[in-house]
Coordinates of C-alpha atoms in Angstrom, one line a residue:
X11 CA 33.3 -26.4 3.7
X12 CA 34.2 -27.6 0.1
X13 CA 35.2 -25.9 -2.8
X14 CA 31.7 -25.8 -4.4
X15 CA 30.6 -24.0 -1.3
X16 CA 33.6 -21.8 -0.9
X17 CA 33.3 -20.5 -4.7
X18 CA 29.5 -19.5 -4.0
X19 CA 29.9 -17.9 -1.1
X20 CA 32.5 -15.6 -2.9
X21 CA 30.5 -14.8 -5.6
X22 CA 27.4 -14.0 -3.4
X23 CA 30.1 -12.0 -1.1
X24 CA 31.0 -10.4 -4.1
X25 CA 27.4 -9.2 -5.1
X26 CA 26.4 -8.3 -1.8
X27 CA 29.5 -5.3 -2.2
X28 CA 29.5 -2.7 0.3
X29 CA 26.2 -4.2 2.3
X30 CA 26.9 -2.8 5.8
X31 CA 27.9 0.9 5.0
X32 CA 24.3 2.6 5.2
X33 CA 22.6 3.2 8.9
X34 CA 20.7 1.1 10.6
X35 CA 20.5 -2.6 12.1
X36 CA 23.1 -5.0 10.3
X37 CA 20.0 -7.6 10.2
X38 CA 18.0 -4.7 7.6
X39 CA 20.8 -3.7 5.9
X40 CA 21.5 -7.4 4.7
X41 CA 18.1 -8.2 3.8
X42 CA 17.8 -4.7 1.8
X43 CA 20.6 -5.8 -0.1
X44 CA 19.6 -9.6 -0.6
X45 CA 16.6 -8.3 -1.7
X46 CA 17.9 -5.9 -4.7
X47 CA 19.5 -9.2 -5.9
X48 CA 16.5 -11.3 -6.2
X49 CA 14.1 -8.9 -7.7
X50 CA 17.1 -7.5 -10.2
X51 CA 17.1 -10.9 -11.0
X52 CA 20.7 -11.7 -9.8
X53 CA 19.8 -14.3 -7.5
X54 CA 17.4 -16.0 -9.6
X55 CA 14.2 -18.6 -8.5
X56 CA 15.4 -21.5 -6.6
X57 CA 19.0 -20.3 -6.2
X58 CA 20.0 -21.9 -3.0
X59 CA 21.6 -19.4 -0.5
X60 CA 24.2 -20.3 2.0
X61 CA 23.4 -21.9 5.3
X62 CA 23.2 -19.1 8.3
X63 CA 26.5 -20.1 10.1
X64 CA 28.6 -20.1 6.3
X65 CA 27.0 -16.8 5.4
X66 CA 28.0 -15.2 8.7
X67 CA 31.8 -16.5 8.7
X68 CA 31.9 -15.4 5.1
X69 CA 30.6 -11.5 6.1
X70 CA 31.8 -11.8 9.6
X71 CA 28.6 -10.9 11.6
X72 CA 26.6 -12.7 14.1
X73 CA 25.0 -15.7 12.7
X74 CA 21.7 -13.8 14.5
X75 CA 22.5 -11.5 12.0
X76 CA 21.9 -13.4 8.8
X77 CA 18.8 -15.4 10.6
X78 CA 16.7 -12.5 11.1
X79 CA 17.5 -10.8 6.9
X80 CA 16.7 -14.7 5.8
X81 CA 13.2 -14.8 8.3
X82 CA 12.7 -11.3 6.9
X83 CA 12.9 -11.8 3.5
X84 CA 10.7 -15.2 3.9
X85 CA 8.1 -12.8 5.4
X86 CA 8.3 -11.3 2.5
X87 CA 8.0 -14.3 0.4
X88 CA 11.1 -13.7 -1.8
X89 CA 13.1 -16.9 0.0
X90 CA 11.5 -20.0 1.2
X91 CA 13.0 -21.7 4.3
X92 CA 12.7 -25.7 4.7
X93 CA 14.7 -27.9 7.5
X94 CA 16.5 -30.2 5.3
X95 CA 16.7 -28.0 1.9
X96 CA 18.2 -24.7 3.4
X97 CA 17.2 -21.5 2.2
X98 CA 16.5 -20.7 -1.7
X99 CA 15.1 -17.9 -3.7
X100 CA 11.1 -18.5 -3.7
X101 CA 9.9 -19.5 -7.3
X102 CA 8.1 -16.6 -9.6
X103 CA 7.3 -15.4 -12.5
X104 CA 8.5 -11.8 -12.0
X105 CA 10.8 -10.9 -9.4
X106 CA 7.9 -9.2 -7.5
X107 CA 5.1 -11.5 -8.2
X108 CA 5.5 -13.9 -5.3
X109 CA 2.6 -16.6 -4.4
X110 CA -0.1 -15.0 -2.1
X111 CA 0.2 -17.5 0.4
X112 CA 3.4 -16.5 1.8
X113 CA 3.4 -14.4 5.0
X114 CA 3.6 -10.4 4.0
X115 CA 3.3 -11.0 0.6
X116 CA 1.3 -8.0 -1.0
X117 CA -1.3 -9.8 -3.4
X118 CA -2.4 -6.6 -4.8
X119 CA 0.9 -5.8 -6.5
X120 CA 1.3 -9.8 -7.8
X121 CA -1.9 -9.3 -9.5
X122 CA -1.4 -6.4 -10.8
X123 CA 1.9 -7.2 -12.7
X124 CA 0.3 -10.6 -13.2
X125 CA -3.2 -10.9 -13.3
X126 CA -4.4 -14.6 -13.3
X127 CA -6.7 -15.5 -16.0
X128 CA -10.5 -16.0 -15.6
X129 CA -10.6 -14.9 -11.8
X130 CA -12.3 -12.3 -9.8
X131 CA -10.1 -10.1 -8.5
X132 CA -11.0 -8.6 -5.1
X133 CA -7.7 -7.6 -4.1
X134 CA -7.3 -5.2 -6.2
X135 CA -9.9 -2.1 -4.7
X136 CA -9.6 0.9 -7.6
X137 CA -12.6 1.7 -10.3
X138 CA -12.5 -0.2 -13.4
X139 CA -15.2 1.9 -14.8
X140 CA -14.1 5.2 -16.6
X141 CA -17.0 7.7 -15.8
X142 CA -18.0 9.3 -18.9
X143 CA -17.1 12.8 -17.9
X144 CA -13.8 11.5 -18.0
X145 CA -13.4 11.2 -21.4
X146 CA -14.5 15.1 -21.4
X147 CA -12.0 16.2 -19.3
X148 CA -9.3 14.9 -21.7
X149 CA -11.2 16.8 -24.8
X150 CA -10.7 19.8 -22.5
X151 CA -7.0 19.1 -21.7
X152 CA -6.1 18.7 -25.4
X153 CA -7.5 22.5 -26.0
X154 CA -5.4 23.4 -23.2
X155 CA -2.3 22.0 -24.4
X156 CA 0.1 25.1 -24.7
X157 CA 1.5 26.1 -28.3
X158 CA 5.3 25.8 -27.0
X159 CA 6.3 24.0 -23.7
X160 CA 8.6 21.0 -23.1
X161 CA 6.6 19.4 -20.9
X162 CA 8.8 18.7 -18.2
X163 CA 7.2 19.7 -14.9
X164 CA 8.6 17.7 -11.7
X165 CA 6.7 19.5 -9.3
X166 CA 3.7 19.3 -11.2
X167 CA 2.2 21.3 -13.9
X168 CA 1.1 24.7 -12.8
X169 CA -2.5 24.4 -13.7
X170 CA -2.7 21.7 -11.5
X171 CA -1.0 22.8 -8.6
X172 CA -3.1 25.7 -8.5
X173 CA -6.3 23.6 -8.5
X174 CA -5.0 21.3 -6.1
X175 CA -4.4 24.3 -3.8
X176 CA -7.6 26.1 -4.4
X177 CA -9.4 22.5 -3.1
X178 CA -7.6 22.8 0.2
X179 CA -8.2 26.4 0.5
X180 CA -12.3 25.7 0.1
X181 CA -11.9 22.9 3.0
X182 CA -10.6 25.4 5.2
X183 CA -6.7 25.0 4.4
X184 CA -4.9 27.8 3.1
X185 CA -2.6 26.6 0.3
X186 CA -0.2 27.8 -2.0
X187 CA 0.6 25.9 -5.2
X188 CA 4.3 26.5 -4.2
X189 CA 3.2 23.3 -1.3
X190 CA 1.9 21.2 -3.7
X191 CA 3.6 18.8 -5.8
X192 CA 1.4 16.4 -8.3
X193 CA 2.5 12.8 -8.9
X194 CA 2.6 9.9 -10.7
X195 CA -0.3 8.8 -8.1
X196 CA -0.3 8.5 -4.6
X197 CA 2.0 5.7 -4.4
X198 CA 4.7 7.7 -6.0
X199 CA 4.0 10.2 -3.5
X200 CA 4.4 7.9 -0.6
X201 CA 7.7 6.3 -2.1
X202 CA 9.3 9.9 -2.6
X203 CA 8.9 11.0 0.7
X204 CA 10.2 7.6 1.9
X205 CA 13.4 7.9 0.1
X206 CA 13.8 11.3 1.3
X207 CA 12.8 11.0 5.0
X208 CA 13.6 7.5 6.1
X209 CA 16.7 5.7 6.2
X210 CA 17.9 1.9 6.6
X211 CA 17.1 1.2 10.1
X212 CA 14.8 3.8 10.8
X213 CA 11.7 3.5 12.5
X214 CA 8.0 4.1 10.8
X215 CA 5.0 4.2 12.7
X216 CA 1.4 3.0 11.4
X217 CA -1.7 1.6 12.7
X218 CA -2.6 -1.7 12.1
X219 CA -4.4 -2.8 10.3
X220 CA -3.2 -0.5 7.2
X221 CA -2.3 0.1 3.6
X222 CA 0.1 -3.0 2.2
X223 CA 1.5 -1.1 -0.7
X224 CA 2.9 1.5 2.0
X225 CA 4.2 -1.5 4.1
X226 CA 6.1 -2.5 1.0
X227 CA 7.6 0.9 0.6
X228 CA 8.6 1.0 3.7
X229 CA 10.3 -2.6 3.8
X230 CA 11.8 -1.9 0.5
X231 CA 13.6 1.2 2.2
X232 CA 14.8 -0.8 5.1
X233 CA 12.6 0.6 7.4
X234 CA 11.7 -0.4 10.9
X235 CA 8.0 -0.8 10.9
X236 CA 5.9 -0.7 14.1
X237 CA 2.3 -0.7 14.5
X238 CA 0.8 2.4 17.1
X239 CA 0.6 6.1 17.0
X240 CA 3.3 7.3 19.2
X241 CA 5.1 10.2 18.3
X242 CA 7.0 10.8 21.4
X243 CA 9.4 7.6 20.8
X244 CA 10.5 10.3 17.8
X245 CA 10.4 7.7 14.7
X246 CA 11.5 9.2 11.7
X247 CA 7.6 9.0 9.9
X248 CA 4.7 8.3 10.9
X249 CA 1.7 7.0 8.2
X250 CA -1.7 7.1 8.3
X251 CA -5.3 7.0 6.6
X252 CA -7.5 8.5 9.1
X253 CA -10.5 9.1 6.6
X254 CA -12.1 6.1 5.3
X255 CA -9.1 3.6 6.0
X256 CA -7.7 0.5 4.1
X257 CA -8.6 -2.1 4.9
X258 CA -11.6 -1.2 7.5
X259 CA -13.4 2.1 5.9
X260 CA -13.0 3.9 9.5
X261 CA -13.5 7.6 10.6
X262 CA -11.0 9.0 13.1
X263 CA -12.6 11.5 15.1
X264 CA -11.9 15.1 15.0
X265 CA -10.5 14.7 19.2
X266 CA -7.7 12.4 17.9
X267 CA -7.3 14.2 14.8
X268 CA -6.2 17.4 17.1
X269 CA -4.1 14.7 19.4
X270 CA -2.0 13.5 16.5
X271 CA -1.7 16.6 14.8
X272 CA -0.3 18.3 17.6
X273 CA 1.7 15.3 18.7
X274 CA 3.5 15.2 15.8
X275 CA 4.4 18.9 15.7
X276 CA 5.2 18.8 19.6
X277 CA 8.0 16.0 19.0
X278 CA 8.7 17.2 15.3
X279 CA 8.0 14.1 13.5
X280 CA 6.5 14.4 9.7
X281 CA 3.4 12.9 9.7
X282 CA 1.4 11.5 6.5
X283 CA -1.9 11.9 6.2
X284 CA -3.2 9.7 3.5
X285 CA -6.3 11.0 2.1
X286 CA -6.9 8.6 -0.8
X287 CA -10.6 8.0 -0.2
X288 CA -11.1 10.8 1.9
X289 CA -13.8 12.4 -0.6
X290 CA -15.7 8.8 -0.3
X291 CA -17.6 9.5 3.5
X292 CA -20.7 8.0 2.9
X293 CA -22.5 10.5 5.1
X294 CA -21.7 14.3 6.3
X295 CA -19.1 16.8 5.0
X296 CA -15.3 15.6 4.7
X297 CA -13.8 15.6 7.5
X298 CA -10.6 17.8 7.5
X299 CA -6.8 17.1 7.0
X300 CA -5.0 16.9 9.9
X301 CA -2.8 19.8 8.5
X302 CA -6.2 22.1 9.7
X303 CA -5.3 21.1 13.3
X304 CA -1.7 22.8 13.4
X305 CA 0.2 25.4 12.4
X306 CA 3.2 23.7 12.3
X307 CA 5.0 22.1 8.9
X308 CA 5.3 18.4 9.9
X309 CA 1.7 17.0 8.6
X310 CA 1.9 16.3 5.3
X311 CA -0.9 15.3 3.1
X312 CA -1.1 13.2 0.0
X313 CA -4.1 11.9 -2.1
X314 CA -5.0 11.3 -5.6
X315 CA -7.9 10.4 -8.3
X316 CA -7.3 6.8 -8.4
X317 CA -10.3 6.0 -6.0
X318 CA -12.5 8.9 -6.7
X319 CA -11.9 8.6 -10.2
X320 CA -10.2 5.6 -12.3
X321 CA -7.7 3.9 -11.0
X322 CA -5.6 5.0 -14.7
X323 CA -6.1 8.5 -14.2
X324 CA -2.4 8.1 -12.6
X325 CA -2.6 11.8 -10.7
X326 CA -1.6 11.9 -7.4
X327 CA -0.5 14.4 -4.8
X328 CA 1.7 15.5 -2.0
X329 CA 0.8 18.6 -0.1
X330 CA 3.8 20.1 2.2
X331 CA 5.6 23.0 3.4
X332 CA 7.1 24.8 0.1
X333 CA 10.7 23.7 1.1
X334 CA 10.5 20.2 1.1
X335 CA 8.4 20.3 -1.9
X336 CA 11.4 21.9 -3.8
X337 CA 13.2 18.9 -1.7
X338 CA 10.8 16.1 -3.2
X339 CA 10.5 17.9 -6.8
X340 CA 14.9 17.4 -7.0
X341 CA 14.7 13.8 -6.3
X342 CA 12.0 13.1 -8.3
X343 CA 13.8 14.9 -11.2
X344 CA 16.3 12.0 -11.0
X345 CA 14.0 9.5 -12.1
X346 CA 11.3 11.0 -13.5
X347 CA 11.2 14.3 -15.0
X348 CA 7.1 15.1 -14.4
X349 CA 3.8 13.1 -14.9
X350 CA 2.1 13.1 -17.9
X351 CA 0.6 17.0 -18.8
X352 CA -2.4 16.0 -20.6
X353 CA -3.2 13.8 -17.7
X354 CA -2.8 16.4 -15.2
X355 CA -5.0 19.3 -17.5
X356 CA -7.8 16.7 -17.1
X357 CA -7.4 16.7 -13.5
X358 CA -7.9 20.4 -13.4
X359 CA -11.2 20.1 -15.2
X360 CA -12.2 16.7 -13.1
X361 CA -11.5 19.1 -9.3
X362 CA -13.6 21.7 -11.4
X363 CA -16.7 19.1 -11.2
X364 CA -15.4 17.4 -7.5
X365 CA -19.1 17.9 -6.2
X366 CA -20.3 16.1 -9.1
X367 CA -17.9 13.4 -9.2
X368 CA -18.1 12.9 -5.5
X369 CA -21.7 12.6 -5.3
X370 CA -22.1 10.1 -8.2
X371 CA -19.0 7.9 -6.9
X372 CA -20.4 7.7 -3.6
X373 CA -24.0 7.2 -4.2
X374 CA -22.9 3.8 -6.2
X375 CA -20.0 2.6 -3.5
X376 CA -23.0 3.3 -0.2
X377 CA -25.6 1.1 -2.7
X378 CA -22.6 -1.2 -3.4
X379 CA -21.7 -1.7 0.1
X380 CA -25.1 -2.4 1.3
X381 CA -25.5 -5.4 -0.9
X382 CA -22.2 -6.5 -0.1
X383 CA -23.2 -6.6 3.6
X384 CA -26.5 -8.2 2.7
X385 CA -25.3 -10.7 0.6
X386 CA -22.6 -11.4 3.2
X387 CA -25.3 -12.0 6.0
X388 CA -27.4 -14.3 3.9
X389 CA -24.6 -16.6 2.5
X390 CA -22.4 -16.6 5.0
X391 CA -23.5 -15.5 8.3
X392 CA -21.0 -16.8 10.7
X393 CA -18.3 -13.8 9.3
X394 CA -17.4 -10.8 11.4
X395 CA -18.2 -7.7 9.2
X396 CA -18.5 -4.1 10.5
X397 CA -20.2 -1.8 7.7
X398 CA -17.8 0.9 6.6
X399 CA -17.9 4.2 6.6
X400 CA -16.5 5.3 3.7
X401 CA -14.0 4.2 1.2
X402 CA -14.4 0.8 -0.9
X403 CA -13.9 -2.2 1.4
X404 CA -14.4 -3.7 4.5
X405 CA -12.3 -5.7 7.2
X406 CA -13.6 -9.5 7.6
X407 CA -13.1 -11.7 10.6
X408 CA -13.4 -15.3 10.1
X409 CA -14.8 -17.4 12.6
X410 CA -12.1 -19.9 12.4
X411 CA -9.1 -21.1 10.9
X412 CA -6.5 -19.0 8.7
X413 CA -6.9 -16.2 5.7
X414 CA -4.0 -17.1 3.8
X415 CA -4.7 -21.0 3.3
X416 CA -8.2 -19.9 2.8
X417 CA -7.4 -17.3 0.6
X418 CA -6.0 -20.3 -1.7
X419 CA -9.3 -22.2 -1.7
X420 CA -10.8 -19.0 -2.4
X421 CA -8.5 -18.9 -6.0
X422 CA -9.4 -22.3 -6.3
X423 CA -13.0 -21.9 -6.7
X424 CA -12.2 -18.6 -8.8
X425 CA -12.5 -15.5 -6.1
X426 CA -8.8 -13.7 -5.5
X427 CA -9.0 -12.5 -2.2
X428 CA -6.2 -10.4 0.0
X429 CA -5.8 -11.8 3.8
X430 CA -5.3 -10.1 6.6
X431 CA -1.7 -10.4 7.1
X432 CA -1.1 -8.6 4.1
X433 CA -2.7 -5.5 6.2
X434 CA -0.6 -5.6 8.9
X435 CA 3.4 -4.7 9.7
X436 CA 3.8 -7.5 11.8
X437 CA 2.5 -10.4 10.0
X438 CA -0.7 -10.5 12.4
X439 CA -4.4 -10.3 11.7
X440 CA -4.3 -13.8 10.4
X441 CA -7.9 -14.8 10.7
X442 CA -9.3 -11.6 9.0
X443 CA -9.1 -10.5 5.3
X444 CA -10.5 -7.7 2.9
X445 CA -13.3 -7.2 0.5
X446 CA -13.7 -4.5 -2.0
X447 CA -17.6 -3.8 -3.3
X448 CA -16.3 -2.1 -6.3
X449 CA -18.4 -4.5 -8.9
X450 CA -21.7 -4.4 -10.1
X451 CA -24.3 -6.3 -7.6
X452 CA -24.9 -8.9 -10.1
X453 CA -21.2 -9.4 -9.6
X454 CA -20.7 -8.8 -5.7
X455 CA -23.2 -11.5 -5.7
X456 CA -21.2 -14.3 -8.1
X457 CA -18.5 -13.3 -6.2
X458 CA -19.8 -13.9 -2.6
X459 CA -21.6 -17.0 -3.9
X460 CA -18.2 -18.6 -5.1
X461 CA -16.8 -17.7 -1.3
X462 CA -19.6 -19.3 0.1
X463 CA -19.0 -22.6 -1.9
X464 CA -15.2 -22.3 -1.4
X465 CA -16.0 -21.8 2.7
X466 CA -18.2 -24.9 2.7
X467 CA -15.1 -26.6 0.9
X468 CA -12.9 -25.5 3.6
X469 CA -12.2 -26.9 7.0
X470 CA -10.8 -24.2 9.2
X471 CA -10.3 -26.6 12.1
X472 CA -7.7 -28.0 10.5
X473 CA -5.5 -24.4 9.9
X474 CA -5.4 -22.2 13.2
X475 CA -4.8 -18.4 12.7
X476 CA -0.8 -18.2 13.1
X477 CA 0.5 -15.3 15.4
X478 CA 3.6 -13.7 13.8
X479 CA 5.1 -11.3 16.1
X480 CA 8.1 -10.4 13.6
X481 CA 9.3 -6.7 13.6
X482 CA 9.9 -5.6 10.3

């Protein structure tokens, strides 16, 4: 090894400080670290990292060891591997906006903090329409605005929490506000109760396909990630959407409902119940929480307005027994002292008019989602597409070849789509991908007319689906 070499390994052994001293599999507990340093920016785009067997002598572990944190982190598109060039830190404009074809990448987050210009984004599925009523609310909240109050509420103000809990107790779920805590959204809710149940190493169940912006919570806390509802091999959370899921718009039935809430308070596992889109059935009543099918304290539901609503109404939700809310409320006071109080005043008067807000937002999705379908049978019949049953997308199978190098034709012919790996923990699901029908028909159509032309340009013979069987 020369000097060169020997000089940058000690400087990236002097960055990676005390790595190894949190729980969990050495392998997770590198990449977790490597990763801080590329998206703080301290391993910068196209820094080249040491070979495997350097690396390994330098923190003396297994060379295993630093193979699997550099194949997880090129999962996750923040290094790019090559035979010949060795292993660098993947190009990008922001440390988190990493190019959509890599495997695990999460295109709704890189167009979010970097929207490209003139393209139709179907990746990311939240309203872009503010319903009028909205703007009401907010004239209500600022009449509600108290005459003295500093405004810091980290459990949520108590308007709110009081509404929140009223809405469970008419769906047949006795709440008190004292098991509510609001949130900057429901991500914030999901990333809190990451930080305080799950550790470096630790396992996370979830089906598959599922959320992407929970699988990057998870992999950002280190986290073991396996696909399958099993809550007898005691992992330390499980997550899922049983009502109206991401990416498929599914309905679990009320039999599995009772399984898994029982399961989970049989074995003592928490269990989250992501209810997101829960108020967006297409047909029938809600269906319940699975906190209605237990007694005991380990189901724990979160949800928010972002679907029902606007996708900027940033009010989210986590409902829990009353200790571990005072749990979540302390460690969110560390970073964030409470959401925004005139936000939250307009959510009590939006849950006022949930009936109304439901049955509007529903009756456009159902209309939206049947042209959708129609216009996906007529342009491009040789798709797999299941209608959904609520929610605001649907699960695609393509007949051949792969979703990710399609998805880059797709951007090519102006249509940003999110393929199927993206969905899934392991990197599978490689020949499906999502749509949203959030836009107008007019532009559903455009859209699914552009995707047509983009599909006649592309040649899936020439890209088979790619099985990924990583564990991450």
């Amino acid at each position: 090894m020369n000097e060169a070499n020997l000089a940058e390994l000690a400087d990236l052994t002097e960055l990676l400080g005390r790595w190894a001293s949190g729980r969990g599999p050495l392998y997770l507990l590198l990449a977790a670290r490597l990763r801080d340093l590329i998206d703080d920016g301290l391993l910068p785009p196209g820094a080249a990292l040491p070979p495997d067997r350097v690396l390994a002598r330098g923190l003396a572990v297994a060379r295993g060891t630093v193979v699997a944190a550099y194949d997880l982190l090129q999962q996750e598109g923040r290094v790019v591997r090559r035979r010949g060039s060795g292993t660098r830190v993947a190009a990008a404009d922001l440390p988190a906006t990493r190019a959509t074809n890599e495997v695990g990448s999460n295109p709704l987050l890189s167009h979010i903090l970097h929207p490209p210009d003139g393209v139709t984004l179907l990746t990311c599925a939240a309203p872009d329409e503010p319903p009028p009523l909205l703007a009401e609310a907010f004239r209500q909240a600022v009449s509600l605005l108290p005459a003295r109050d500093l405004g810091y509420h980290p459990a949520g103000h108590p308007a709110l929490r009081a509404a929140i809990a009223a809405y469970y107790d008419g769906r047949g779920l006795p709440t008190d506000p004292s098991q509510i805590m609001v949130t900057t959204g429901a991500q914030q809710a999901i990333t809190l109760l990451t930080d305080l149940l799950v550790g470096p190493g630790d396992v996370v169940q979830t089906e598959s396909p599922t959320y992407p912006g929970a699988l990057e919570v998870f992999r950002h806390g280190a986290a073991v990630i396996r696909p399958g509802l099993d809550p007898g091999e005691r992992p330390a959370l499980i997550y899922v959407i049983p009502t109206a899921s991401n990416p498929a718009g599914g309905i679990m039935d009320t039999a599995a409902r009772r399984r898994l809430a029982a399961a989970a308070t049989e074995h003592d596992v928490p269990l989250i119940d992501d209810e997101v889109c829960a108020e967006l059935c297409f047909s029938g009543p809600t269906p319940p929480p699975l906190a209605s099918f237990t007694a005991g304290e380990q189901v724990i539901t979160i949800a928010s307005l972002s679907k029902l609503v606007w996708g900027g109404l940033r009010v989210g939700w986590i409902r829990a027994a009353a200790p571990l809310v005072s749990r979540l409320a302390r460690l969110r006071a560390v970073h964030d002292l409470g959401g925004d109080v005139l936000s939250q005043l307009a959510a009590v008067s939006v849950l006022s008019r949930l009936p109304e807000v439901r049955q509007e937002r529903v009756e456009t999705l159902r209309h939206r989602h049947d042209h959708l379908l129609s216009r996906l049978r007529a342009r491009l019949p040789s798709w797999e597409v299941s209608p959904a049953l609520g929610g605001q997308n649907v699960w695609v199978r393509l007949p051949r070849g792969d979703a990710d190098t399609f998805a880059q034709v797709a951007l090519r012919h102006g249509v940003a789509i999110p393929p199927g790996r993206s969905f899934d923990p392991l990197g599978g699901h490689a020949d499906h991908l999502r749509l949203h029908f959030l836009f107008r028909p007019d532009e559903l159509t455009a859209a699914i007319d552009a995707l047509a032309q983009a599909w006649e340009a592309y040649d899936g013979s020439r890209h088979p689906a790619s099985r990924h069987t990583l564990i991450v």
